Coordinates of C-alpha atoms in Angstrom, one line a residue:
M1 CA 0.0 0.0 0.0
T2 CA 2.8 2.4 -0.9
N3 CA 0.3 5.0 -2.2
L4 CA -1.3 5.1 1.2
N5 CA 2.1 5.8 2.9
P6 CA 2.7 9.6 2.8
I7 CA 6.4 9.4 3.5
R8 CA 7.0 13.2 2.9
A9 CA 4.3 14.1 5.4
V10 CA 5.7 11.6 7.9
Y11 CA 9.1 13.1 7.4
N12 CA 7.8 16.6 8.3
V13 CA 5.7 15.4 11.2
I14 CA 8.6 13.5 12.9
G15 CA 11.1 16.3 12.3
S16 CA 8.6 18.9 13.6
I17 CA 7.8 17.1 16.9
C18 CA 11.5 16.6 17.5
Q19 CA 12.2 20.3 16.9
D20 CA 9.4 21.3 19.3
T21 CA 7.8 18.6 21.5
E22 CA 4.9 20.9 22.4
L23 CA 3.4 19.9 19.1
L24 CA 3.2 16.3 20.3
K25 CA 1.7 17.4 23.6
D26 CA -0.9 19.6 21.8
S27 CA -4.4 18.2 22.5
K28 CA -5.1 18.3 18.7
T29 CA -2.3 15.9 18.0
Q30 CA -3.6 12.4 18.4
L31 CA -0.8 10.2 17.0
K32 CA -0.2 6.5 17.6
P33 CA 2.3 4.0 16.2
E34 CA -0.3 2.6 13.8
D35 CA -0.4 5.9 12.0
F36 CA 3.0 5.1 10.6
M37 CA 3.2 2.4 8.0
Q38 CA 7.0 1.6 8.0
S39 CA 8.7 -0.2 10.9
L40 CA 11.4 2.5 11.1
H41 CA 8.8 5.3 11.4
Q42 CA 7.0 3.4 14.1
T43 CA 10.2 2.7 16.0
V44 CA 11.2 6.4 15.8
F45 CA 7.8 7.6 16.9
K46 CA 7.6 5.2 19.9
A47 CA 11.0 6.3 21.0
I48 CA 10.1 10.0 20.7
N49 CA 6.8 9.6 22.5
N50 CA 8.5 7.8 25.4
I51 CA 11.3 10.3 25.7
V52 CA 8.8 13.1 25.9
Y53 CA 6.5 11.3 28.4
N54 CA 9.3 10.1 30.6
A55 CA 8.9 8.6 34.0
S56 CA 11.1 11.1 35.7
G57 CA 8.9 14.0 34.7
D58 CA 11.6 15.9 32.8
N59 CA 10.3 18.5 30.5
V60 CA 11.9 17.7 27.2
S61 CA 11.5 20.5 24.7
N62 CA 13.4 19.1 21.8
I63 CA 14.9 15.7 20.7
T64 CA 18.0 14.9 18.7
A65 CA 19.0 11.8 16.8
V66 CA 21.6 11.2 19.5
D67 CA 18.7 11.1 22.1
V68 CA 16.8 8.5 20.1
D69 CA 19.9 6.5 19.4
N70 CA 20.7 6.4 23.2
Y71 CA 17.2 5.4 24.0
L72 CA 16.9 2.6 21.5
S73 CA 20.3 1.1 22.3
A74 CA 18.6 -0.6 25.3
Y75 CA 16.2 -2.5 23.0
P76 CA 18.2 -4.8 20.7
T77 CA 15.4 -5.7 18.3
Q78 CA 14.4 -2.1 17.7
Y79 CA 18.0 -0.8 17.7
K80 CA 18.7 -3.3 14.8
I81 CA 15.8 -1.7 12.8
W82 CA 17.2 1.7 13.6
N83 CA 20.7 0.8 12.5
D84 CA 19.7 -1.4 9.5
Q85 CA 17.5 1.3 8.0
K86 CA 19.9 4.2 8.8
G87 CA 17.6 5.8 11.4
F88 CA 20.2 8.1 12.7
E89 CA 20.8 9.7 9.3
Y90 CA 17.1 9.7 8.6
L91 CA 16.2 11.6 11.8
Q92 CA 19.0 14.1 11.3
N93 CA 17.6 14.9 7.8
C94 CA 14.1 15.2 9.3
L95 CA 15.4 17.7 11.9
E96 CA 17.3 19.7 9.3
H97 CA 14.5 20.0 6.7
A98 CA 11.2 19.9 8.7
N99 CA 9.1 23.0 8.6
Q100 CA 6.8 23.6 11.6
E101 CA 4.8 26.1 9.6
T102 CA 3.3 23.2 7.6
Y103 CA 3.2 20.7 10.5
W104 CA -0.6 20.6 10.7
Q105 CA -1.0 20.0 6.9
S106 CA 1.4 17.1 7.2
Y107 CA -0.3 15.8 10.3
D108 CA -3.6 15.9 8.5
R109 CA -2.2 13.9 5.6
V110 CA -0.7 11.3 7.9
K111 CA -3.9 10.7 9.9
K112 CA -6.1 10.5 6.8
M113 CA -3.9 7.9 5.2
S114 CA -3.8 6.0 8.4
I115 CA -7.6 6.0 8.5
L116 CA -7.8 4.8 4.9
R117 CA -5.3 2.0 5.5
A118 CA -7.3 0.8 8.5
Y119 CA -10.5 0.6 6.3
V120 CA -8.6 -1.1 3.5
N121 CA -7.2 -3.7 5.9
K122 CA -10.7 -4.4 7.0
G123 CA -11.7 -5.1 3.4
F124 CA -13.4 -1.7 2.6
D125 CA -13.2 -0.1 -0.8
V126 CA -11.9 3.5 -0.3
S127 CA -11.5 4.4 -4.0
E128 CA -14.4 6.9 -4.0
L129 CA -12.5 8.8 -1.3
Y130 CA -9.0 8.3 -2.7
D131 CA -8.3 6.2 -5.8
W132 CA -5.0 5.0 -4.4
E133 CA -4.7 2.0 -6.7
S134 CA -5.2 3.9 -9.9
D135 CA -2.4 3.8 -12.5
D136 CA -3.6 7.1 -13.9
Y137 CA -1.4 9.6 -12.0
L138 CA -3.5 12.6 -13.0
N139 CA -6.6 10.9 -11.7
R140 CA -4.9 10.0 -8.5
E141 CA -3.6 13.5 -8.0
K142 CA -7.1 15.0 -8.4
S143 CA -8.4 12.4 -6.0
L144 CA -5.8 13.4 -3.4
Q145 CA -6.7 17.0 -3.8
E146 CA -10.3 16.2 -3.0
L147 CA -9.2 14.2 0.0
D148 CA -7.2 17.2 1.3
K149 CA -10.3 19.3 1.3
K150 CA -12.2 16.9 3.5
E151 CA -12.0 16.7 7.3
M152 CA -11.0 13.5 9.0
K153 CA -14.5 13.1 10.4
D154 CA -15.9 13.2 6.8
I155 CA -14.1 9.9 6.1
F156 CA -15.9 8.2 9.0
E157 CA -19.2 9.9 8.0
Y158 CA -18.8 8.5 4.4
F159 CA -18.8 4.9 5.7
T160 CA -21.5 5.6 8.2
L161 CA -23.7 7.0 5.4
K162 CA -23.1 3.9 3.3
N163 CA -24.1 1.7 6.2
L164 CA -27.3 3.7 6.8
Q165 CA -28.2 3.5 3.1
I166 CA -27.9 -0.3 3.1
K167 CA -29.9 -0.6 6.3
D168 CA -32.6 1.6 4.9
S169 CA -32.8 -0.3 1.6
Y170 CA -33.3 -3.6 3.5
N171 CA -35.6 -2.0 6.0
I172 CA -33.9 -4.1 8.7
E173 CA -35.3 -2.0 11.6
T174 CA -38.8 -3.4 10.9
N175 CA -39.2 -6.5 13.0
S176 CA -42.4 -8.4 12.6
K177 CA -43.7 -10.3 15.7
Q178 CA -46.4 -12.8 15.3
F179 CA -48.5 -14.0 18.3
R180 CA -51.9 -15.3 19.2
A181 CA -54.3 -13.1 21.1
G182 CA -54.6 -14.0 24.8
E183 CA -51.9 -16.7 24.9
N184 CA -49.7 -14.7 27.3
V185 CA -52.3 -13.0 29.6
Q186 CA -51.1 -14.8 32.8
D187 CA -47.5 -13.8 32.2
L188 CA -48.6 -10.2 31.5
L189 CA -50.6 -10.0 34.7
A190 CA -47.8 -11.5 36.7
R191 CA -45.4 -8.8 35.4
F192 CA -47.9 -6.1 36.2
K193 CA -48.2 -7.4 39.8
K194 CA -44.4 -7.3 40.2
G195 CA -44.4 -3.7 39.1
V196 CA -41.9 -4.3 36.3
E197 CA -43.9 -2.1 34.0
Y198 CA -42.5 0.9 35.9
G199 CA -39.2 2.5 34.9
A200 CA -36.8 4.6 36.9
P201 CA -38.7 7.4 38.6
F202 CA -38.9 11.0 37.4
S203 CA -38.5 13.8 40.1
N204 CA -42.1 14.8 39.2
G205 CA -44.5 12.4 40.9
F206 CA -47.4 13.1 38.5
E207 CA -45.1 12.1 35.6
N208 CA -44.4 8.9 37.4
Y209 CA -48.1 8.1 37.8
L210 CA -49.1 9.1 34.2
L211 CA -46.1 7.8 32.3
R212 CA -45.1 4.9 34.7
G213 CA -41.6 6.4 35.1
M214 CA -38.8 6.1 32.5
R215 CA -39.7 2.8 30.9
K216 CA -37.1 1.1 28.8
G217 CA -37.9 0.9 25.1
K218 CA -39.9 4.1 25.3
F219 CA -39.2 7.5 23.8
I220 CA -40.8 10.6 25.3
L221 CA -40.7 14.2 24.0
R222 CA -41.0 17.5 25.9
S223 CA -41.4 20.6 23.7
G224 CA -41.5 24.2 24.5
G225 CA -40.5 27.7 23.5
T226 CA -37.3 29.4 24.5
G227 CA -36.7 29.5 28.2
T228 CA -39.2 26.7 29.2
M229 CA -36.5 24.6 30.8
K230 CA -36.4 21.8 28.2
T231 CA -32.7 21.2 28.6
S232 CA -32.6 21.8 32.3
L233 CA -35.4 19.2 33.0
S234 CA -33.6 16.6 30.9
I235 CA -30.4 17.2 32.7
A236 CA -32.2 16.9 36.1
D237 CA -33.7 13.6 35.0
M238 CA -30.4 12.1 34.1
T239 CA -28.8 13.5 37.2
K240 CA -31.4 12.0 39.4
N241 CA -30.8 8.6 37.7
A242 CA -27.0 8.7 38.0
V243 CA -25.9 10.3 41.2
S244 CA -26.1 8.6 44.6
K245 CA -26.8 11.6 46.9
Y246 CA -28.7 14.9 46.9
Y247 CA -28.2 17.7 49.4
E248 CA -31.5 18.5 51.1
N249 CA -32.4 20.1 54.3
G250 CA -28.8 20.7 55.4
E251 CA -27.5 17.1 54.7
W252 CA -26.6 14.7 52.0
K253 CA -29.3 12.1 51.5
Y254 CA -29.1 8.8 49.7
N255 CA -30.7 9.0 46.3
G256 CA -31.1 5.3 45.5
V257 CA -29.4 3.1 42.9
S258 CA -27.1 4.9 40.6
L259 CA -28.1 4.1 37.0
P260 CA -25.8 4.6 34.0
S261 CA -27.1 7.7 32.2
L262 CA -26.1 9.8 29.2
F263 CA -26.9 13.4 28.3
I264 CA -26.2 14.5 24.7
S265 CA -26.0 18.3 24.3
T266 CA -26.3 20.2 21.0
E267 CA -25.9 23.6 22.6
L268 CA -24.5 23.8 26.1
D269 CA -20.9 23.1 26.7
E270 CA -19.2 21.2 29.6
D271 CA -19.1 24.1 32.0
E272 CA -22.7 25.1 31.4
L273 CA -23.9 21.5 31.8
T274 CA -21.9 20.9 35.0
T275 CA -23.2 24.1 36.5
I276 CA -26.8 22.9 36.1
V277 CA -26.0 19.5 37.5
L278 CA -24.3 21.0 40.6
A279 CA -27.2 23.4 41.2
N280 CA -29.7 20.6 41.0
M281 CA -27.7 18.3 43.3
T282 CA -27.0 20.9 46.0
G283 CA -29.9 23.3 45.8
I284 CA -27.4 26.2 45.5
P285 CA -28.7 28.7 42.9
R286 CA -27.0 28.6 39.5
R287 CA -26.2 32.3 39.5
V288 CA -24.4 31.9 42.9
I289 CA -22.2 29.2 41.4
Q290 CA -21.6 30.9 38.1
D291 CA -20.6 34.2 39.7
G292 CA -18.4 32.5 42.3
L293 CA -20.4 34.1 45.1
F294 CA -20.7 30.9 47.2
K295 CA -19.6 31.0 50.8
K296 CA -17.1 28.6 52.3
E297 CA -19.8 26.2 53.5
Q298 CA -21.4 26.2 50.1
E299 CA -18.0 25.7 48.5
D300 CA -17.5 22.6 50.6
I301 CA -20.9 21.3 49.5
L302 CA -20.1 21.9 45.8
I303 CA -16.8 20.2 46.2
E304 CA -18.5 17.2 47.8
A305 CA -21.1 17.2 44.9
G306 CA -18.2 17.1 42.5
E307 CA -16.7 14.0 44.1
I308 CA -20.1 12.3 44.1
L309 CA -20.6 13.3 40.5
K310 CA -17.1 12.0 39.5
A311 CA -17.9 8.6 41.1
S312 CA -21.3 8.4 39.3
P313 CA -22.0 6.6 35.9
F314 CA -23.1 9.9 34.3
Y315 CA -21.8 10.7 30.8
L316 CA -22.0 14.0 29.0
V317 CA -21.4 14.6 25.2
H318 CA -21.4 17.9 23.4
I319 CA -22.0 17.8 19.7
P320 CA -23.4 21.0 18.1
D321 CA -23.4 19.7 14.5
F322 CA -24.5 16.1 13.9
S323 CA -25.9 13.5 11.6
V324 CA -28.2 10.6 12.4
G325 CA -25.1 8.4 12.2
D326 CA -23.3 10.5 14.8
I327 CA -26.1 10.3 17.3
E328 CA -26.6 6.6 16.7
E329 CA -22.9 6.0 17.2
I330 CA -22.7 8.0 20.4
I331 CA -25.7 6.2 21.9
E332 CA -24.6 2.7 20.8
R333 CA -21.1 3.2 22.0
H334 CA -22.2 4.4 25.5
I335 CA -24.7 1.5 25.7
L336 CA -22.0 -1.1 24.8
D337 CA -19.1 0.5 26.6
F338 CA -20.8 1.8 29.8
D339 CA -24.1 -0.1 29.9
V340 CA -26.0 3.2 29.7
Q341 CA -29.8 2.6 30.1
Y342 CA -31.2 6.2 30.3
I343 CA -30.5 8.8 27.6
A344 CA -31.5 12.4 27.0
F345 CA -30.9 14.0 23.6
D346 CA -31.1 17.8 23.5
Y347 CA -32.7 18.4 21.1
I348 CA -34.4 17.4 17.8
Q349 CA -33.6 20.2 15.3
N350 CA -32.4 20.5 11.8
V351 CA -28.6 21.3 11.6
P352 CA -26.5 21.6 8.4
K353 CA -24.8 18.2 8.7
L354 CA -28.1 16.4 9.4
Q355 CA -29.8 18.0 6.4
R356 CA -26.8 17.3 4.1
T357 CA -26.3 13.6 5.1
I358 CA -30.0 12.8 4.8
N359 CA -30.1 14.5 1.4
E360 CA -27.2 12.3 0.3
M361 CA -28.9 9.2 1.8
F362 CA -32.1 9.7 -0.2
G363 CA -30.5 11.2 -3.3
S364 CA -32.6 14.4 -3.2
V365 CA -33.2 17.4 -1.0
Q366 CA -35.5 16.4 1.9
R367 CA -38.0 18.8 3.5
E368 CA -37.4 19.8 7.1
D369 CA -40.3 17.8 8.3
Q370 CA -39.0 14.7 6.6
V371 CA -35.5 15.2 8.2
L372 CA -36.9 15.7 11.7
L373 CA -39.2 12.7 11.3
F374 CA -36.2 10.5 10.3
L375 CA -34.2 11.6 13.3
S376 CA -37.2 11.0 15.6
S377 CA -37.8 7.6 14.1
S378 CA -34.1 6.7 14.6
L379 CA -34.3 7.6 18.3
K380 CA -37.4 5.5 18.8
T381 CA -35.7 2.6 17.0
L382 CA -32.7 2.8 19.2
A383 CA -34.9 2.8 22.3
E384 CA -36.6 -0.4 21.2
R385 CA -33.5 -2.2 19.8
Y386 CA -31.4 -1.7 23.0
E387 CA -34.3 -1.6 25.5
V388 CA -33.2 1.8 26.8
F389 CA -35.2 4.9 27.8
I390 CA -34.7 8.0 25.6
E391 CA -36.1 11.4 26.0
S392 CA -35.7 14.5 23.8
S393 CA -37.3 17.9 23.1
T394 CA -38.2 20.2 20.3
Q395 CA -39.0 23.9 19.9
L396 CA -42.6 25.1 19.5
N397 CA -44.0 27.1 16.5
R398 CA -45.5 30.5 17.1
Q399 CA -49.1 29.3 16.9
G400 CA -48.4 26.6 19.5
I401 CA -47.1 29.2 21.9
T402 CA -50.0 31.7 21.6
D403 CA -53.0 29.5 20.7
E404 CA -54.2 27.2 23.5
T405 CA -56.4 25.3 21.0
Q406 CA -53.2 24.1 19.3
R407 CA -51.5 22.7 22.3
N408 CA -50.9 19.2 20.8
S409 CA -48.6 17.8 18.1
N410 CA -49.5 20.7 15.8
A411 CA -47.5 23.0 18.0
L412 CA -44.2 21.3 17.2
R413 CA -41.9 23.4 15.1
G414 CA -40.7 21.8 11.9
S415 CA -42.8 18.7 11.9
S416 CA -45.9 17.5 13.8
A417 CA -45.1 14.1 12.4
V418 CA -42.3 13.8 15.0
A419 CA -45.0 13.0 17.5
D420 CA -46.0 9.9 15.5
K421 CA -42.9 8.0 16.8
I422 CA -43.1 9.0 20.5
D423 CA -44.6 7.1 23.4
A424 CA -45.5 10.3 25.3
G425 CA -45.5 13.9 24.4
M426 CA -46.0 17.1 26.5
L427 CA -45.7 20.9 26.0
L428 CA -43.9 23.0 28.5
F429 CA -45.0 26.6 29.5
R430 CA -44.2 29.0 32.2
A431 CA -47.4 29.9 34.1
H432 CA -48.3 33.6 34.3
D433 CA -51.0 35.5 36.2
K434 CA -53.5 34.9 33.3
D435 CA -52.9 31.2 33.6
R436 CA -53.2 31.1 37.4
D437 CA -56.5 33.1 37.2
K438 CA -58.0 30.1 35.4
V439 CA -57.3 27.8 38.4
R440 CA -57.5 30.5 41.1
E441 CA -60.4 28.7 42.8
I442 CA -58.3 25.4 43.0
I443 CA -55.3 27.2 44.4
E444 CA -57.3 29.0 47.1
E445 CA -59.4 26.0 48.1
N446 CA -56.4 23.7 48.5
G447 CA -54.0 26.1 50.1
F448 CA -50.8 24.8 48.4
G449 CA -48.6 27.5 50.0
K450 CA -47.0 28.2 46.6
E451 CA -48.7 29.3 43.4
P452 CA -47.9 27.3 40.2
N453 CA -45.3 28.9 37.9
F454 CA -44.9 26.0 35.5
T455 CA -47.2 23.7 33.4
R456 CA -46.9 20.6 31.4
W457 CA -49.6 19.9 28.8
L458 CA -49.8 16.1 28.2
Y459 CA -51.1 15.6 24.7
K460 CA -50.0 12.0 24.0
N461 CA -49.5 9.1 26.3
R462 CA -49.5 5.5 25.2
A463 CA -49.4 4.5 28.9
G464 CA -52.8 6.0 29.7
Q465 CA -54.5 9.4 30.2
T466 CA -54.0 12.4 28.0
D467 CA -55.2 16.0 27.6
L468 CA -54.0 16.8 31.1
I469 CA -52.2 19.8 32.6
I470 CA -49.6 19.2 35.4
W471 CA -49.3 22.3 37.5
S472 CA -46.2 22.8 39.6
Y473 CA -43.8 25.2 41.3
L474 CA -40.4 24.9 39.6
N475 CA -37.2 26.6 40.9
F476 CA -35.8 27.7 37.6
S477 CA -32.3 28.1 39.0
T478 CA -31.9 24.7 40.8
V479 CA -34.5 22.8 38.6
R480 CA -36.1 21.4 41.8
E481 CA -39.8 21.0 41.5
E482 CA -42.9 20.8 43.8
V483 CA -45.9 19.3 42.1
L484 CA -49.3 20.9 43.0
F485 CA -52.2 19.5 41.1
V486 CA -53.5 18.3 37.7
T487 CA -56.4 19.6 35.6
D488 CA -57.9 18.7 32.3
Y489 CA -57.6 21.1 29.3
D490 CA -60.8 22.8 30.6
Y491 CA -59.1 23.6 33.9
N492 CA -61.2 21.2 36.0
I493 CA -59.2 19.5 38.7
V494 CA -58.4 15.8 38.2
E495 CA -58.1 14.2 41.7
D496 CA -57.4 10.5 40.9
I497 CA -53.8 11.1 39.9
D498 CA -51.2 10.5 42.6
D499 CA -48.0 12.2 43.3
L500 CA -46.2 8.9 42.9
H501 CA -42.7 8.3 44.3
F502 CA -41.0 4.9 44.6
E503 CA -37.6 3.3 45.2
F504 CA -36.1 1.7 42.1
K505 CA -33.8 -1.3 42.5
E506 CA -33.6 -2.7 39.0
G507 CA -30.2 -4.3 38.1
R508 CA -28.9 -4.4 41.6
T509 CA -28.7 -7.4 44.0
E510 CA -29.6 -7.0 47.7
K511 CA -25.8 -7.2 48.5
E512 CA -25.0 -4.4 46.0
L513 CA -27.9 -2.2 47.4
K514 CA -26.5 -2.6 50.9
Q515 CA -23.1 -1.6 49.7
E516 CA -24.6 1.5 48.0
E517 CA -26.5 2.4 51.2
Q518 CA -23.3 2.0 53.1
Y519 CA -21.7 4.5 50.7
A520 CA -24.6 6.9 51.4
E521 CA -23.9 6.7 55.1
G522 CA -20.2 6.6 55.3
E523 CA -17.1 8.5 54.3
N524 CA -14.5 7.6 51.7
T525 CA -16.3 4.6 50.2
K526 CA -17.2 4.2 46.5
V527 CA -20.4 3.2 44.8
F528 CA -19.1 1.2 41.9
G529 CA -16.0 -0.5 43.3
D530 CA -12.5 0.6 43.9
I531 CA -11.6 2.0 40.5
D532 CA -8.6 4.3 40.4
V533 CA -8.5 6.6 37.4
H534 CA -5.1 7.9 36.4
Q535 CA -3.3 9.1 33.3
D536 CA -0.7 6.7 32.1
Q537 CA 2.7 8.2 31.4
P538 CA 4.9 5.6 29.5
D539 CA 8.1 4.9 31.3
D540 CA 9.2 2.2 29.0
I541 CA 9.0 1.7 25.3
D542 CA 6.3 -0.8 24.3
F543 CA 7.2 -2.8 21.3

């Protein structure tokens, strides 16, 4: 595969990182031995890498051919490669002629060819990306120019798109199940009696009662205008699932079993997401945390929250521009690698990459409603295929915000068809005086102490009742909520809906539950076993 071995680019990369080792330490540099095709190049890179990341902690700023020669002399097999292939002379030439100004161009070429070699070695045809086997030099040159214009992620996206096209053409997601009516009634009733038809609990007890918690295989959608807490509520849901303790009434309280959970953000970055999580866990207002106005006692609480969070199976991903393949890969990887069972994707929207990749998949420009429907359908398919709970959100159109008669799937911006694939759907609104006036009698008769400032309009629910409004008091800073009452869409109180809370123990033995309870009570113990996380610094060359 000589044509997939960019020897001039390798020459410049090796010379540049020897001239200035900060290039190797740069977070954008992600080199590994397999990125180099020839044994000499691999040997030299491994030696350079281990000299830079040395066990003694010395800060090595540049590397000479003598340094590499001295290092490799302790390893006879690799030293033979170095000498037989005139490594000393090669590295001296690299150092003399490398140009750091073009390092990133060379790095890009090395990585792209490494990726293509990996696909070729797995039997993939990469000729549409780079016609490396062509005897037509002009054609190969044009192909390489096109490859240079692409980003590395475009190569992965190319193969993901091919895979999705094949899956779509065979309709493999449609699984037909045949059964005779009534033959499994006893098993069904037995499962109902055991309560297994409930998923992990929401913080909102009325949601637990109406939706039966976060049931696996289900996909729910919360939609709202700007500032209606769509993202914050999803983060709070995943936080409640994943962390072992919450700070309430002046003390840390055990929160139940820690469930592996994933939040995929399309807008908020790590700092913003972490701030919301800390506010929810501690009850300390978000503004106090963001402005650094916390007192010493609050700082101690926040630090403890950070330790609890670090020990929890809570995973966050930020991806502002995405395709269906990207989201599927993120979810599948976290399910397979971390056994994630509860997922929030924020939020269903049309972004450039999503539109472009779906256009390419179908061979024509797709309308926005078709794009959003495809994404929604993919999320529902993942929920069912892997038996996980997924929640997401959308924006509302102008009519859905202003017209109460449209508070159903017609209110969804972009495509009302998105609601076809969901198991439950609700619209979120902040409650104002004009809203509270419609339930003033209910508020005064029941003496809730707090007036509602937030509503959820439940327009779809495959688990039961619909056309209901959940009224609550939501702290918009900490995302902690107190449910108050439920009405129908005509503002009549509905009294047979409970504020349901329950302890969820799925996936844990009694022994494990006792260990987690011990963690909640004691100091310096861990929820998920004694796992020490550290950054490996190579102190020896690994051949």
